[in-house]
């Protein structure tokens, strides 16, 4: 026993000496608990889920940032998209979180409410450039009127239309209103071609795609039983009932729609710019355009945001993390990264003046769309709210319930979520 005790004590002394010495690869600095590398620079860790070309470009940005200054060293770690939320929850419990994280826009409010993210309102106000960002993406990074992150890349939904099919049907322009959508979709439906489609699969995609119609009607997730919301969902049902939209949309993902559109099986669809290159690759000869999603009677054009925010973890190296954020959001740098990764820059002037988006036939259609795109929620319980919307859409399109009854149930569910 004595030998074992002596051995344990010796090991403990060695461990303490290693932790207390200045020769470790990463030390805790005397001020603020920041970590430093062997050269004395403060280390800043970031989790991201970029893959493929996006990962290569982001890793190169990390290298550029580290070479641009001598105070911080940014270290990136890839965490798959599907695991990000789980790892943040596990890390919060175990104290193993990074300083920075790239996250989906719909998750920002949830982790802010859980106390995982740092309130960076003072930092953002001191930075003084928040007003140069699009309002919609900026709202997605806020919770209770405070900033818990900043947007770094955005996309939105628009209407894709086959120009040749419209021309063959003597239709001069894509529809701009719901009534026009019903009329044009019927004219385009023939010979194995459906006039229009949305994704109504029971996932986040159904809520994502329904949101532009809901917002165009002047409604939101907290008014699902309103007349405008009911009319929006009844529009879906009308299109199915008259044969312009296939009943199989309840099982169709956005990728499925893109494939059908590429193959000439769809004349119009709601989808996002991330599928533009895919469509062009699958059918280089396809003549198509993009524009605003048709609007409600007496309503306005509306769209919904997707994309990423960048947030700082509470009680971590906030100064170092925010330094990287502001470096990344420099207009010229953001323009290059956004263009090369297939997203839209969150800085309004960059998107509206850059030749890349302005001169591209298909991307150009999304420039005005981004100006009015809104985030889903934001709400810390968005996944549960989204599920209520998904169920209502599915119940209506499968004739399980009327749009009114389905949305009434969804509204009751959402009210319970909000008021719990």
CSV table of C-alpha atoms in Angstrom, one decimal:
chain,number,residue,atom,x,y,z
A,1,UNK,CA,0.0,0.0,0.0
A,2,UNK,CA,2.8,2.4,0.8
A,3,UNK,CA,4.5,1.8,-2.5
A,4,UNK,CA,1.2,2.5,-4.3
A,5,UNK,CA,0.6,5.6,-2.3
A,6,UNK,CA,4.1,6.9,-3.0
A,7,UNK,CA,3.6,6.2,-6.7
A,8,UNK,CA,0.2,8.0,-6.8
A,9,UNK,CA,1.7,11.1,-5.0
A,10,UNK,CA,4.6,11.2,-7.4
A,11,UNK,CA,2.3,11.0,-10.4
A,12,UNK,CA,0.2,13.8,-8.9
A,13,UNK,CA,3.2,16.0,-8.3
A,14,UNK,CA,4.3,15.4,-11.9
A,15,UNK,CA,0.9,16.3,-13.2
A,16,UNK,CA,0.7,19.5,-11.1
A,17,UNK,CA,4.2,20.5,-12.3
A,18,UNK,CA,3.2,20.0,-15.9
A,19,UNK,CA,0.0,22.1,-15.4
A,20,UNK,CA,1.8,24.8,-13.6
A,21,UNK,CA,4.8,25.1,-15.8
A,22,UNK,CA,5.2,27.3,-18.9
A,23,UNK,CA,6.3,24.5,-21.3
A,24,UNK,CA,2.8,23.1,-22.1
A,25,UNK,CA,1.5,23.6,-25.6
A,26,UNK,CA,-1.5,25.5,-24.3
A,27,UNK,CA,-1.5,27.5,-21.1
A,28,UNK,CA,-4.1,29.5,-19.2
A,29,UNK,CA,-3.2,33.1,-19.2
A,30,UNK,CA,-3.3,35.1,-16.0
A,31,UNK,CA,-6.0,37.4,-17.2
A,32,UNK,CA,-9.5,36.2,-18.2
A,33,UNK,CA,-8.7,32.5,-18.5
A,34,UNK,CA,-7.8,32.8,-22.2
A,35,UNK,CA,-5.6,30.0,-23.6
A,36,UNK,CA,-2.3,30.7,-25.2
A,37,UNK,CA,-0.1,28.7,-27.5
A,38,UNK,CA,3.6,28.1,-27.2
A,39,UNK,CA,4.4,31.5,-28.7
A,40,UNK,CA,2.1,33.3,-26.3
A,41,UNK,CA,-0.7,34.0,-28.7
A,42,UNK,CA,-4.3,33.5,-27.4
A,43,UNK,CA,-6.0,30.5,-29.0
A,44,UNK,CA,-9.5,30.8,-30.3
A,45,UNK,CA,-11.4,27.6,-31.2
A,46,UNK,CA,-14.2,27.4,-33.7
A,47,UNK,CA,-16.6,24.6,-34.6
A,48,UNK,CA,-18.0,24.6,-38.1
A,49,UNK,CA,-19.9,22.1,-40.3
A,50,UNK,CA,-18.7,23.3,-43.7
A,51,UNK,CA,-17.7,20.3,-45.9
A,52,UNK,CA,-16.2,19.8,-49.3
A,53,UNK,CA,-15.2,23.0,-51.1
A,54,UNK,CA,-16.7,25.1,-48.3
A,55,UNK,CA,-14.5,23.4,-45.8
A,56,UNK,CA,-11.4,24.0,-47.9
A,57,UNK,CA,-12.2,27.7,-48.3
A,58,UNK,CA,-13.0,28.2,-44.6
A,59,UNK,CA,-9.8,26.5,-43.6
A,60,UNK,CA,-7.9,28.8,-45.9
A,61,UNK,CA,-9.7,31.8,-44.3
A,62,UNK,CA,-8.5,30.6,-40.9
A,63,UNK,CA,-4.9,30.5,-42.2
A,64,UNK,CA,-5.3,34.0,-43.6
A,65,UNK,CA,-6.6,35.3,-40.3
A,66,UNK,CA,-3.8,33.8,-38.3
A,67,UNK,CA,-1.3,35.4,-40.7
A,68,UNK,CA,-3.0,38.8,-40.6
A,69,UNK,CA,-2.3,39.5,-36.9
A,70,UNK,CA,-0.1,38.3,-34.1
A,71,UNK,CA,-2.4,38.3,-31.1
A,72,UNK,CA,-4.7,35.3,-31.7
A,73,UNK,CA,-4.4,31.9,-33.2
A,74,UNK,CA,-7.7,30.5,-34.6
A,75,UNK,CA,-8.1,26.7,-34.5
A,76,UNK,CA,-10.9,25.1,-36.5
A,77,UNK,CA,-12.7,21.8,-35.8
A,78,UNK,CA,-15.1,20.2,-38.2
A,79,UNK,CA,-18.3,19.0,-36.5
A,80,UNK,CA,-20.9,17.5,-38.9
A,81,UNK,CA,-24.1,19.5,-39.3
A,82,UNK,CA,-26.3,16.7,-37.9
A,83,UNK,CA,-24.1,16.6,-34.7
A,84,UNK,CA,-23.7,20.3,-34.0
A,85,UNK,CA,-26.7,20.8,-31.8
A,86,UNK,CA,-26.0,17.6,-29.9
A,87,UNK,CA,-22.4,18.4,-29.4
A,88,UNK,CA,-23.3,21.9,-28.1
A,89,UNK,CA,-25.7,20.4,-25.6
A,90,UNK,CA,-23.1,17.8,-24.5
A,91,UNK,CA,-20.3,20.4,-24.4
A,92,UNK,CA,-22.4,22.8,-22.3
A,93,UNK,CA,-22.9,20.1,-19.7
A,94,UNK,CA,-19.3,18.9,-19.7
A,95,UNK,CA,-17.6,22.3,-20.1
A,96,UNK,CA,-15.9,21.3,-23.4
A,97,UNK,CA,-17.2,24.0,-25.7
A,98,UNK,CA,-15.2,26.0,-28.2
A,99,UNK,CA,-15.0,29.8,-28.3
A,100,UNK,CA,-16.9,30.2,-31.5
A,101,UNK,CA,-19.5,28.1,-33.4
A,102,UNK,CA,-21.1,28.2,-36.8
A,103,UNK,CA,-24.8,27.3,-36.5
A,104,UNK,CA,-28.0,27.1,-38.5
A,105,UNK,CA,-30.0,30.3,-38.2
A,106,UNK,CA,-33.0,28.6,-36.6
A,107,UNK,CA,-30.8,27.3,-33.7
A,108,UNK,CA,-29.4,30.7,-32.6
A,109,UNK,CA,-32.3,31.7,-30.3
A,110,UNK,CA,-32.6,28.3,-28.7
A,111,UNK,CA,-29.0,28.2,-27.5
A,112,UNK,CA,-29.2,31.9,-26.5
A,113,UNK,CA,-32.2,31.0,-24.3
A,114,UNK,CA,-30.3,28.1,-22.8
A,115,UNK,CA,-27.5,30.4,-21.7
A,116,UNK,CA,-24.9,28.7,-24.0
A,117,UNK,CA,-24.1,31.8,-26.0
A,118,UNK,CA,-22.6,35.1,-25.0
A,119,UNK,CA,-24.6,38.4,-25.2
A,120,UNK,CA,-22.4,40.4,-27.5
A,121,UNK,CA,-24.7,43.4,-27.8
A,122,UNK,CA,-22.1,45.9,-26.5
A,123,UNK,CA,-19.5,44.5,-28.8
A,124,UNK,CA,-21.9,44.8,-31.8
A,125,UNK,CA,-22.8,48.4,-30.9
A,126,UNK,CA,-19.2,49.3,-30.4
A,127,UNK,CA,-18.4,47.8,-33.8
A,128,UNK,CA,-21.0,50.1,-35.3
A,129,UNK,CA,-21.7,48.2,-38.6
A,130,UNK,CA,-24.8,46.2,-37.8
A,131,UNK,CA,-26.9,48.6,-39.9
A,132,UNK,CA,-25.0,47.5,-43.0
A,133,UNK,CA,-26.3,44.0,-42.7
A,134,UNK,CA,-29.7,42.8,-44.0
A,135,UNK,CA,-32.4,43.1,-41.4
A,136,UNK,CA,-33.7,39.6,-41.8
A,137,UNK,CA,-30.4,37.8,-41.2
A,138,UNK,CA,-29.6,40.1,-38.4
A,139,UNK,CA,-32.9,39.3,-36.6
A,140,UNK,CA,-32.1,35.6,-36.7
A,141,UNK,CA,-29.1,36.3,-34.5
A,142,UNK,CA,-31.1,38.1,-31.8
A,143,UNK,CA,-32.9,36.9,-28.7
A,144,UNK,CA,-35.0,39.2,-26.5
A,145,UNK,CA,-33.6,42.3,-28.4
A,146,UNK,CA,-30.0,41.4,-27.7
A,147,UNK,CA,-27.3,40.1,-30.1
A,148,UNK,CA,-26.2,36.5,-29.5
A,149,UNK,CA,-24.3,36.2,-32.8
A,150,UNK,CA,-24.1,37.7,-36.2
A,151,UNK,CA,-25.1,36.3,-39.6
A,152,UNK,CA,-22.3,35.1,-41.9
A,153,UNK,CA,-24.0,33.6,-44.9
A,154,UNK,CA,-27.6,33.6,-46.1
A,155,UNK,CA,-30.0,32.1,-48.7
A,156,UNK,CA,-33.7,32.4,-49.3
A,157,UNK,CA,-36.5,30.7,-51.3
A,158,UNK,CA,-37.7,31.9,-54.7
A,159,UNK,CA,-39.8,30.8,-57.6
A,160,UNK,CA,-38.0,28.8,-60.3
A,161,UNK,CA,-39.7,28.6,-63.7
A,162,UNK,CA,-39.1,26.9,-67.0
A,163,UNK,CA,-39.0,29.7,-69.6
A,164,UNK,CA,-39.5,27.4,-72.6
A,165,UNK,CA,-42.6,25.8,-71.1
A,166,UNK,CA,-44.1,29.2,-70.3
A,167,UNK,CA,-43.4,30.3,-73.8
A,168,UNK,CA,-45.0,27.2,-75.3
A,169,UNK,CA,-48.1,28.0,-73.2
A,170,UNK,CA,-48.2,31.6,-74.5
A,171,UNK,CA,-47.5,32.9,-70.9
A,172,UNK,CA,-45.5,36.1,-71.1
A,173,UNK,CA,-44.2,36.2,-67.5
A,174,UNK,CA,-44.2,34.0,-64.4
A,175,UNK,CA,-47.0,34.6,-61.9
A,176,UNK,CA,-46.8,37.3,-59.4
A,177,UNK,CA,-50.0,36.7,-57.3
A,178,UNK,CA,-51.7,33.6,-55.9
A,179,UNK,CA,-54.5,33.9,-58.4
A,180,UNK,CA,-52.1,34.1,-61.2
A,181,UNK,CA,-50.2,31.1,-59.8
A,182,UNK,CA,-53.4,29.0,-59.9
A,183,UNK,CA,-54.1,30.1,-63.4
A,184,UNK,CA,-50.6,29.7,-64.8
A,185,UNK,CA,-50.0,26.4,-63.0
A,186,UNK,CA,-53.1,24.9,-64.6
A,187,UNK,CA,-52.0,26.0,-68.1
A,188,UNK,CA,-48.6,24.5,-67.6
A,189,UNK,CA,-49.9,21.1,-66.4
A,190,UNK,CA,-50.0,18.6,-69.3
A,191,UNK,CA,-48.3,15.5,-70.7
A,192,UNK,CA,-46.7,14.3,-67.5
A,193,UNK,CA,-45.6,17.8,-66.4
A,194,UNK,CA,-47.0,19.4,-63.2
A,195,UNK,CA,-47.4,23.2,-63.3
A,196,UNK,CA,-46.1,23.8,-59.8
A,197,UNK,CA,-44.7,22.2,-56.6
A,198,UNK,CA,-43.5,22.9,-53.1
A,199,UNK,CA,-41.9,20.5,-50.6
A,200,UNK,CA,-44.4,19.4,-48.0
A,201,UNK,CA,-42.5,16.5,-46.6
A,202,UNK,CA,-42.8,16.2,-42.8
A,203,UNK,CA,-39.5,17.8,-42.0
A,204,UNK,CA,-38.3,21.3,-41.5
A,205,UNK,CA,-38.5,21.7,-45.3
A,206,UNK,CA,-42.3,21.8,-45.1
A,207,UNK,CA,-42.3,24.7,-42.6
A,208,UNK,CA,-39.5,26.4,-44.5
A,209,UNK,CA,-41.5,26.3,-47.7
A,210,UNK,CA,-44.8,27.3,-46.2
A,211,UNK,CA,-43.4,30.3,-44.4
A,212,UNK,CA,-43.2,32.6,-47.5
A,213,UNK,CA,-46.9,32.1,-48.2
A,214,UNK,CA,-47.7,32.6,-44.5
A,215,UNK,CA,-45.7,35.8,-44.3
A,216,UNK,CA,-47.1,37.2,-47.6
A,217,UNK,CA,-50.5,36.8,-46.0
A,218,UNK,CA,-49.3,39.1,-43.2
A,219,UNK,CA,-49.2,36.2,-40.6
A,220,UNK,CA,-46.6,34.4,-38.6
A,221,UNK,CA,-46.2,31.3,-36.4
A,222,UNK,CA,-48.2,32.9,-33.6
A,223,UNK,CA,-51.3,33.5,-35.8
A,224,UNK,CA,-51.7,30.2,-37.5
A,225,UNK,CA,-55.5,30.1,-37.0
A,226,UNK,CA,-55.9,33.5,-38.8
A,227,UNK,CA,-57.8,34.0,-42.0
A,228,UNK,CA,-54.6,34.8,-43.9
A,229,UNK,CA,-52.8,31.6,-42.7
A,230,UNK,CA,-55.8,29.5,-43.7
A,231,UNK,CA,-56.0,31.1,-47.1
A,232,UNK,CA,-52.3,30.3,-47.6
A,233,UNK,CA,-52.7,26.6,-46.8
A,234,UNK,CA,-55.9,26.4,-48.8
A,235,UNK,CA,-53.9,27.7,-51.8
A,236,UNK,CA,-51.8,24.5,-51.5
A,237,UNK,CA,-54.9,22.4,-51.4
A,238,UNK,CA,-56.4,24.2,-54.4
A,239,UNK,CA,-53.4,23.4,-56.5
A,240,UNK,CA,-53.5,19.7,-55.6
A,241,UNK,CA,-57.3,19.5,-56.1
A,242,UNK,CA,-57.1,21.0,-59.6
A,243,UNK,CA,-54.2,18.7,-60.6
A,244,UNK,CA,-51.6,21.5,-60.9
A,245,UNK,CA,-49.5,20.1,-58.0
A,246,UNK,CA,-49.0,16.4,-57.4
A,247,UNK,CA,-50.2,14.9,-54.1
A,248,UNK,CA,-46.7,13.4,-53.8
A,249,UNK,CA,-45.4,16.7,-52.6
A,250,UNK,CA,-46.0,15.4,-49.0
A,251,UNK,CA,-43.1,13.1,-49.6
A,252,UNK,CA,-40.9,15.4,-51.8
A,253,UNK,CA,-37.8,17.1,-50.5
A,254,UNK,CA,-36.4,20.2,-52.1
A,255,UNK,CA,-33.7,18.0,-53.7
A,256,UNK,CA,-36.5,15.9,-55.2
A,257,UNK,CA,-38.1,19.0,-56.7
A,258,UNK,CA,-34.8,20.1,-58.2
A,259,UNK,CA,-34.4,16.8,-59.9
A,260,UNK,CA,-38.0,16.8,-61.3
A,261,UNK,CA,-37.5,20.4,-62.5
A,262,UNK,CA,-34.2,19.5,-64.2
A,263,UNK,CA,-35.9,16.5,-65.9
A,264,UNK,CA,-38.7,18.8,-67.2
A,265,UNK,CA,-41.4,17.2,-65.0
A,266,UNK,CA,-42.0,20.5,-63.2
A,267,UNK,CA,-42.7,23.8,-64.8
A,268,UNK,CA,-42.4,25.9,-61.6
A,269,UNK,CA,-41.2,25.2,-58.1
A,270,UNK,CA,-40.2,26.9,-54.9
A,271,UNK,CA,-36.6,26.3,-54.1
A,272,UNK,CA,-33.3,27.9,-53.1
A,273,UNK,CA,-30.2,29.1,-54.9
A,274,UNK,CA,-28.1,26.2,-53.6
A,275,UNK,CA,-29.8,24.0,-56.3
A,276,UNK,CA,-29.0,26.3,-59.2
A,277,UNK,CA,-25.6,24.7,-60.0
A,278,UNK,CA,-27.2,21.2,-59.6
A,279,UNK,CA,-29.9,22.0,-62.1
A,280,UNK,CA,-27.4,23.4,-64.6
A,281,UNK,CA,-25.3,20.4,-64.1
A,282,UNK,CA,-28.1,17.9,-64.6
A,283,UNK,CA,-29.6,19.7,-67.6
A,284,UNK,CA,-27.2,22.3,-69.1
A,285,UNK,CA,-29.7,23.1,-71.9
A,286,UNK,CA,-32.6,23.9,-69.5
A,287,UNK,CA,-33.7,27.5,-70.0
A,288,UNK,CA,-35.0,28.7,-66.6
A,289,UNK,CA,-35.4,31.8,-64.5
A,290,UNK,CA,-35.8,32.8,-60.9
A,291,UNK,CA,-38.0,35.4,-59.3
A,292,UNK,CA,-40.2,36.3,-56.3
A,293,UNK,CA,-42.7,33.8,-54.9
A,294,UNK,CA,-46.2,34.9,-55.9
A,295,UNK,CA,-47.8,37.1,-53.2
A,296,UNK,CA,-51.1,37.0,-51.4
A,297,UNK,CA,-54.1,39.2,-52.5
A,298,UNK,CA,-53.3,42.7,-51.1
A,299,UNK,CA,-50.0,41.2,-49.6
A,300,UNK,CA,-46.4,41.7,-50.3
A,301,UNK,CA,-43.7,39.5,-51.7
A,302,UNK,CA,-42.1,37.4,-49.0
A,303,UNK,CA,-39.4,34.8,-48.5
A,304,UNK,CA,-37.7,33.0,-45.7
A,305,UNK,CA,-34.1,32.8,-44.7
A,306,UNK,CA,-31.7,29.9,-44.5
A,307,UNK,CA,-28.0,30.1,-43.8
A,308,UNK,CA,-25.5,30.3,-41.0
A,309,UNK,CA,-24.8,32.5,-38.0
A,310,UNK,CA,-21.6,32.7,-36.1
A,311,UNK,CA,-21.9,32.9,-32.3
A,312,UNK,CA,-19.6,33.2,-29.3
A,313,UNK,CA,-19.8,30.8,-26.4
A,314,UNK,CA,-20.5,32.4,-23.0
A,315,UNK,CA,-17.5,32.9,-20.7
A,316,UNK,CA,-15.1,32.0,-23.5
A,317,UNK,CA,-12.5,34.2,-25.3
A,318,UNK,CA,-15.0,36.9,-26.4
A,319,UNK,CA,-12.5,39.5,-27.5
A,320,UNK,CA,-10.6,37.0,-29.7
A,321,UNK,CA,-13.7,35.5,-31.1
A,322,UNK,CA,-15.3,38.8,-31.9
A,323,UNK,CA,-12.0,39.9,-33.6
A,324,UNK,CA,-12.3,37.1,-36.0
A,325,UNK,CA,-16.0,37.8,-36.7
A,326,UNK,CA,-15.4,41.4,-37.6
A,327,UNK,CA,-12.4,40.4,-39.7
A,328,UNK,CA,-14.6,37.8,-41.6
A,329,UNK,CA,-17.3,40.4,-42.1
A,330,UNK,CA,-15.1,42.9,-43.9
A,331,UNK,CA,-17.0,43.5,-47.2
A,332,UNK,CA,-14.3,42.4,-49.7
A,333,UNK,CA,-13.5,39.3,-47.7
A,334,UNK,CA,-17.2,38.4,-47.2
A,335,UNK,CA,-17.9,38.9,-50.9
A,336,UNK,CA,-15.2,36.4,-51.9
A,337,UNK,CA,-16.2,33.8,-49.4
A,338,UNK,CA,-19.9,34.1,-50.2
A,339,UNK,CA,-19.4,33.9,-53.9
A,340,UNK,CA,-17.1,30.9,-53.7
A,341,UNK,CA,-19.3,29.0,-51.3
A,342,UNK,CA,-22.6,29.6,-53.0
A,343,UNK,CA,-24.3,31.7,-50.4
A,344,UNK,CA,-25.5,35.3,-50.3
A,345,UNK,CA,-23.5,37.9,-48.4
A,346,UNK,CA,-25.3,39.3,-45.4
A,347,UNK,CA,-24.1,42.9,-46.1
A,348,UNK,CA,-26.6,44.6,-48.3
A,349,UNK,CA,-24.2,46.8,-50.3
A,350,UNK,CA,-22.0,43.8,-51.2
A,351,UNK,CA,-25.0,41.8,-52.6
A,352,UNK,CA,-26.5,44.7,-54.5
A,353,UNK,CA,-23.2,46.1,-56.1
A,354,UNK,CA,-21.2,42.9,-56.7
A,355,UNK,CA,-20.8,41.9,-60.3
A,356,UNK,CA,-20.9,38.2,-59.3
A,357,UNK,CA,-24.6,38.3,-58.2
A,358,UNK,CA,-25.7,41.2,-60.4
A,359,UNK,CA,-24.5,39.6,-63.7
A,360,UNK,CA,-25.5,36.0,-63.0
A,361,UNK,CA,-28.9,35.3,-64.7
A,362,UNK,CA,-30.2,33.0,-62.0
A,363,UNK,CA,-28.6,34.5,-58.9
A,364,UNK,CA,-29.7,37.9,-59.9
A,365,UNK,CA,-33.3,36.9,-59.3
A,366,UNK,CA,-32.6,36.4,-55.7
A,367,UNK,CA,-31.1,39.9,-55.0
A,368,UNK,CA,-34.5,41.5,-54.4
A,369,UNK,CA,-35.8,38.4,-52.7
A,370,UNK,CA,-33.1,38.7,-50.0
A,371,UNK,CA,-34.2,42.3,-49.2
A,372,UNK,CA,-37.5,41.0,-47.8
A,373,UNK,CA,-36.6,37.6,-46.5
A,374,UNK,CA,-37.5,36.9,-42.9
A,375,UNK,CA,-36.1,34.3,-40.4
A,376,UNK,CA,-38.3,31.5,-39.2
A,377,UNK,CA,-39.3,32.5,-35.7
A,378,UNK,CA,-36.9,33.4,-34.2
A,379,UNK,CA,-37.9,31.4,-31.1
A,380,UNK,CA,-36.0,29.1,-28.8
A,381,UNK,CA,-38.7,26.4,-29.3
A,382,UNK,CA,-38.7,26.6,-33.1
A,383,UNK,CA,-38.3,22.9,-33.7
A,384,UNK,CA,-41.6,22.2,-31.8
A,385,UNK,CA,-43.3,25.1,-33.5
A,386,UNK,CA,-42.1,23.9,-36.9
A,387,UNK,CA,-43.4,20.4,-36.2
A,388,UNK,CA,-46.9,21.9,-35.5
A,389,UNK,CA,-46.8,23.6,-38.9
A,390,UNK,CA,-45.5,20.5,-40.7
A,391,UNK,CA,-48.4,18.4,-39.2
A,392,UNK,CA,-51.0,21.0,-40.3
A,393,UNK,CA,-49.6,21.0,-43.9
A,394,UNK,CA,-49.6,17.2,-44.1
A,395,UNK,CA,-53.1,16.9,-42.6
A,396,UNK,CA,-54.5,19.3,-45.1
A,397,UNK,CA,-52.8,17.9,-48.2
A,398,UNK,CA,-53.8,14.3,-47.3
A,399,UNK,CA,-57.5,15.2,-46.6
A,400,UNK,CA,-57.2,14.3,-43.0
A,401,UNK,CA,-58.4,17.7,-41.9
A,402,UNK,CA,-59.5,20.9,-43.5
A,403,UNK,CA,-56.9,23.7,-43.6
A,404,UNK,CA,-59.0,25.6,-41.0
A,405,UNK,CA,-59.1,22.7,-38.5
A,406,UNK,CA,-55.5,21.7,-39.1
A,407,UNK,CA,-54.2,25.2,-38.5
A,408,UNK,CA,-56.6,25.7,-35.5
A,409,UNK,CA,-54.9,22.6,-33.9
A,410,UNK,CA,-51.5,23.9,-34.8
A,411,UNK,CA,-52.2,27.3,-33.3
A,412,UNK,CA,-53.3,25.7,-30.0
A,413,UNK,CA,-50.1,23.6,-30.0
A,414,UNK,CA,-48.0,26.7,-30.6
A,415,UNK,CA,-49.8,28.7,-28.0
A,416,UNK,CA,-49.0,26.0,-25.5
A,417,UNK,CA,-45.3,26.0,-26.5
A,418,UNK,CA,-45.0,29.8,-26.3
A,419,UNK,CA,-46.8,30.1,-22.9
A,420,UNK,CA,-45.3,27.1,-21.1
